[in-house]
Amino acid sequence: MSVTPREQSRNSPASRKVPSSLIYEEINGTPYYYKGYRSVLSRQKTQEEIIGASALQSAIVSLLIHVLYKFLPFNDYLIATNEPGLHLAVGNNLSNDIAVFDQHALPTPLDDKFFSVPPRVVIEIDVKIELPANVSETEYVYDKTQKMLDFGVQKVIWILTKTRKTLIAQPDQHWILTNWDDIIEILPGCTVDLLPLLKSKGVIL
């Protein structure tokens, strides 16, 4: 059976409505989808296959959580993981890998909505969205970082696995791009030496 051009257009991945479950975050009213979402629309992959983090990314998050809980006073901070949502404003809803909140700044009890107060520190592991054709990875990282700083986040840290680089951004300071073998201060009294930490667990060679 032949398929007419009209049927091809209607059934192509680009013409299908993208379900909200494939939206990773929203910036300036524009939805940004999980990397690989087109494969889900074309039924080449399932949603579960593209949403999960890689083994390397998961290990980095796990080890950083261990460091944070080891050095930060438990009663002073809440460490949120599992893609905690951050509501900045209408049309700006971000997703983070690790968000460290001042405990006293959070409402009690917490509800089932996104966090709406700025974390003290946000840590991101790689870019997890399908970048639009007109947006580079650098532009996306810088734009998202600046929005979080403007919202009141005091430090944003990007850990980039392909280049083994770390970007550290703070308000009214020069942003720093450094290597994994440099010691990074997450908060006063809490530092991480990423390269030996990952090597000690066999995460990297």
Short mmCIF file of C-alpha atoms in Angstrom, two decimals:
data_model
loop_
_atom_site.label_atom_id
_atom_site.label_comp_id
_atom_site.label_asym_id
_atom_site.label_seq_id
_atom_site.Cartn_x
_atom_site.Cartn_y
_atom_site.Cartn_z
CA MET A 1 0.00 0.00 0.00
CA SER A 2 1.42 3.36 -1.00
CA VAL A 3 1.41 6.35 1.34
CA THR A 4 0.44 9.71 -0.05
CA PRO A 5 2.55 12.78 0.78
CA ARG A 6 -0.26 14.09 2.95
CA GLU A 7 -0.31 10.87 4.98
CA GLN A 8 3.47 10.99 5.36
CA SER A 9 3.28 14.51 6.71
CA ARG A 10 0.51 13.65 9.14
CA ASN A 11 2.30 10.56 10.44
CA SER A 12 5.84 11.98 10.59
CA PRO A 13 7.45 12.58 14.02
CA ALA A 14 7.67 16.30 13.36
CA SER A 15 3.91 16.54 12.82
CA ARG A 16 2.89 14.68 15.97
CA LYS A 17 2.04 16.56 19.13
CA VAL A 18 4.76 16.10 21.72
CA PRO A 19 3.31 14.87 25.04
CA SER A 20 4.05 16.99 28.09
CA SER A 21 5.83 14.02 29.71
CA LEU A 22 8.69 14.55 27.23
CA ILE A 23 9.25 18.16 28.29
CA TYR A 24 12.41 18.45 30.38
CA GLU A 25 11.97 22.13 31.20
CA GLU A 26 10.55 25.41 29.94
CA ILE A 27 12.50 28.63 29.37
CA ASN A 28 10.83 31.88 28.32
CA GLY A 29 7.71 29.93 27.43
CA THR A 30 9.58 27.58 25.09
CA PRO A 31 9.50 23.86 25.94
CA TYR A 32 12.79 22.00 25.84
CA TYR A 33 12.41 18.27 25.32
CA TYR A 34 14.43 15.34 26.59
CA LYS A 35 17.34 14.39 24.36
CA GLY A 36 16.12 11.65 22.02
CA TYR A 37 12.44 12.58 22.19
CA ARG A 38 12.11 12.27 18.40
CA SER A 39 12.94 8.57 18.71
CA VAL A 40 9.99 8.20 21.06
CA LEU A 41 7.66 9.99 18.64
CA SER A 42 8.81 7.70 15.83
CA ARG A 43 8.36 4.69 18.15
CA GLN A 44 12.00 3.66 17.86
CA LYS A 45 12.47 4.02 21.62
CA THR A 46 10.29 4.15 24.69
CA GLN A 47 10.03 7.18 26.92
CA GLU A 48 11.80 5.31 29.71
CA GLU A 49 14.80 4.67 27.45
CA ILE A 50 15.55 8.35 26.91
CA ILE A 51 14.68 9.83 30.30
CA GLY A 52 17.11 7.85 32.44
CA ALA A 53 20.58 9.23 33.17
CA SER A 54 23.68 7.37 32.03
CA ALA A 55 25.69 5.21 34.42
CA LEU A 56 28.44 7.85 34.53
CA GLN A 57 26.02 10.69 35.24
CA SER A 58 24.23 8.68 37.92
CA ALA A 59 27.49 7.75 39.62
CA ILE A 60 28.63 11.39 39.72
CA VAL A 61 25.34 12.47 41.30
CA SER A 62 25.53 9.65 43.85
CA LEU A 63 29.09 10.49 44.90
CA LEU A 64 28.35 14.21 45.12
CA ILE A 65 25.36 13.50 47.35
CA HIS A 66 27.67 11.46 49.60
CA VAL A 67 30.10 14.40 49.84
CA LEU A 68 27.32 16.90 50.55
CA TYR A 69 25.79 14.83 53.34
CA LYS A 70 29.22 14.16 54.81
CA PHE A 71 30.24 17.81 55.14
CA LEU A 72 27.02 19.84 55.35
CA PRO A 73 25.06 20.06 58.61
CA PHE A 74 22.00 17.86 58.17
CA ASN A 75 19.65 20.25 59.97
CA ASP A 76 20.73 23.28 57.94
CA TYR A 77 20.22 22.02 54.38
CA LEU A 78 17.85 20.00 52.25
CA ILE A 79 19.55 18.25 49.33
CA ALA A 80 17.05 17.56 46.55
CA THR A 81 17.75 15.15 43.68
CA ASN A 82 15.79 13.15 41.08
CA GLU A 83 15.30 16.16 38.79
CA PRO A 84 13.74 18.56 41.31
CA GLY A 85 11.62 21.13 39.50
CA LEU A 86 12.29 24.83 40.03
CA HIS A 87 9.54 27.35 39.25
CA LEU A 88 11.07 30.75 38.50
CA ALA A 89 8.08 32.49 36.90
CA VAL A 90 5.31 31.85 34.41
CA GLY A 91 6.88 30.12 31.42
CA ASN A 92 10.13 29.39 33.25
CA ASN A 93 10.23 25.98 34.91
CA LEU A 94 13.64 24.38 35.21
CA SER A 95 14.89 20.94 36.14
CA ASN A 96 18.04 20.33 38.18
CA ASP A 97 20.21 17.34 39.00
CA ILE A 98 21.09 18.44 42.55
CA ALA A 99 19.63 21.43 44.39
CA VAL A 100 20.89 22.38 47.85
CA PHE A 101 18.37 24.46 49.80
CA ASP A 102 18.73 26.36 53.04
CA GLN A 103 16.35 24.44 55.28
CA HIS A 104 14.98 27.57 56.95
CA ALA A 105 14.04 29.09 53.56
CA LEU A 106 11.66 26.27 52.66
CA PRO A 107 7.96 26.26 53.50
CA THR A 108 6.66 23.54 55.78
CA PRO A 109 5.25 21.21 54.85
CA LEU A 110 6.37 20.84 51.25
CA ASP A 111 3.68 20.23 48.63
CA ASP A 112 3.49 18.37 45.31
CA LYS A 113 4.43 21.42 43.23
CA PHE A 114 7.84 22.61 42.01
CA PHE A 115 10.18 24.38 44.41
CA SER A 116 9.55 28.12 44.19
CA VAL A 117 12.41 29.40 46.37
CA PRO A 118 15.99 29.61 45.06
CA PRO A 119 18.38 26.86 46.10
CA ARG A 120 21.65 27.92 47.66
CA VAL A 121 23.56 25.80 45.13
CA VAL A 122 22.56 23.97 41.95
CA ILE A 123 24.73 21.23 40.43
CA GLU A 124 24.05 20.10 36.87
CA ILE A 125 25.56 17.06 35.16
CA ASP A 126 25.63 17.55 31.37
CA VAL A 127 22.96 18.90 29.03
CA LYS A 128 19.96 16.56 28.87
CA ILE A 129 17.75 18.32 26.34
CA GLU A 130 17.37 18.05 22.59
CA LEU A 131 18.86 21.37 21.52
CA PRO A 132 16.88 23.36 18.93
CA ALA A 133 18.71 23.97 15.66
CA ASN A 134 19.20 27.65 16.48
CA VAL A 135 20.53 27.15 20.03
CA SER A 136 24.04 25.90 20.82
CA GLU A 137 24.87 23.92 23.93
CA THR A 138 26.93 26.82 25.24
CA GLU A 139 24.06 29.27 24.74
CA TYR A 140 21.67 26.97 26.56
CA VAL A 141 24.04 26.44 29.50
CA TYR A 142 24.73 30.16 29.84
CA ASP A 143 21.07 31.16 29.52
CA LYS A 144 19.87 28.61 32.06
CA THR A 145 22.68 29.48 34.45
CA GLN A 146 21.99 33.21 34.28
CA LYS A 147 18.28 32.67 34.88
CA MET A 148 19.04 30.70 38.03
CA LEU A 149 21.46 33.35 39.28
CA ASP A 150 18.90 36.09 38.58
CA PHE A 151 16.35 34.05 40.53
CA GLY A 152 18.61 34.06 43.58
CA VAL A 153 20.72 30.91 43.32
CA GLN A 154 24.10 31.72 44.86
CA LYS A 155 26.18 29.22 42.92
CA VAL A 156 25.62 27.10 39.80
CA ILE A 157 28.04 24.29 39.02
CA TRP A 158 28.03 22.41 35.70
CA ILE A 159 29.96 19.13 35.51
CA LEU A 160 30.56 18.24 31.86
CA THR A 161 31.52 14.63 31.27
CA LYS A 162 32.59 14.75 27.61
CA THR A 163 35.23 17.43 28.17
CA ARG A 164 35.88 16.71 31.87
CA LYS A 165 35.38 20.38 32.60
CA THR A 166 33.53 22.17 35.39
CA LEU A 167 31.81 25.54 35.04
CA ILE A 168 31.29 27.54 38.23
CA ALA A 169 29.04 30.61 38.15
CA GLN A 170 28.23 33.04 40.95
CA PRO A 171 26.42 36.39 40.90
CA ASP A 172 28.56 39.44 40.12
CA GLN A 173 31.69 37.35 39.65
CA HIS A 174 33.63 36.06 36.68
CA TRP A 175 32.49 32.59 35.73
CA ILE A 176 35.20 29.96 36.02
CA LEU A 177 35.80 27.04 33.65
CA THR A 178 38.18 24.56 35.19
CA ASN A 179 39.33 20.95 34.98
CA TRP A 180 38.20 17.97 37.03
CA ASP A 181 41.55 17.83 38.82
CA ASP A 182 40.91 21.18 40.53
CA ILE A 183 39.31 21.25 43.98
CA ILE A 184 35.88 22.89 43.90
CA GLU A 185 34.20 24.57 46.84
CA ILE A 186 30.50 23.77 46.83
CA LEU A 187 29.77 25.61 50.08
CA PRO A 188 32.04 26.85 52.89
CA GLY A 189 33.51 23.77 54.53
CA CYS A 190 32.40 21.51 51.70
CA THR A 191 34.80 20.91 48.82
CA VAL A 192 35.16 18.15 46.25
CA ASP A 193 38.18 16.90 44.34
CA LEU A 194 36.22 15.29 41.54
CA LEU A 195 38.89 13.43 39.57
CA PRO A 196 40.35 11.34 42.43
CA LEU A 197 36.86 10.83 43.84
CA LEU A 198 35.62 9.27 40.61
CA LYS A 199 38.78 7.23 40.16
CA SER A 200 38.56 5.88 43.71
CA LYS A 201 35.21 4.25 42.86
CA GLY A 202 36.26 3.03 39.42
CA VAL A 203 33.85 5.43 37.73
CA ILE A 204 36.62 6.64 35.42
CA LEU A 205 40.17 5.47 34.76
#
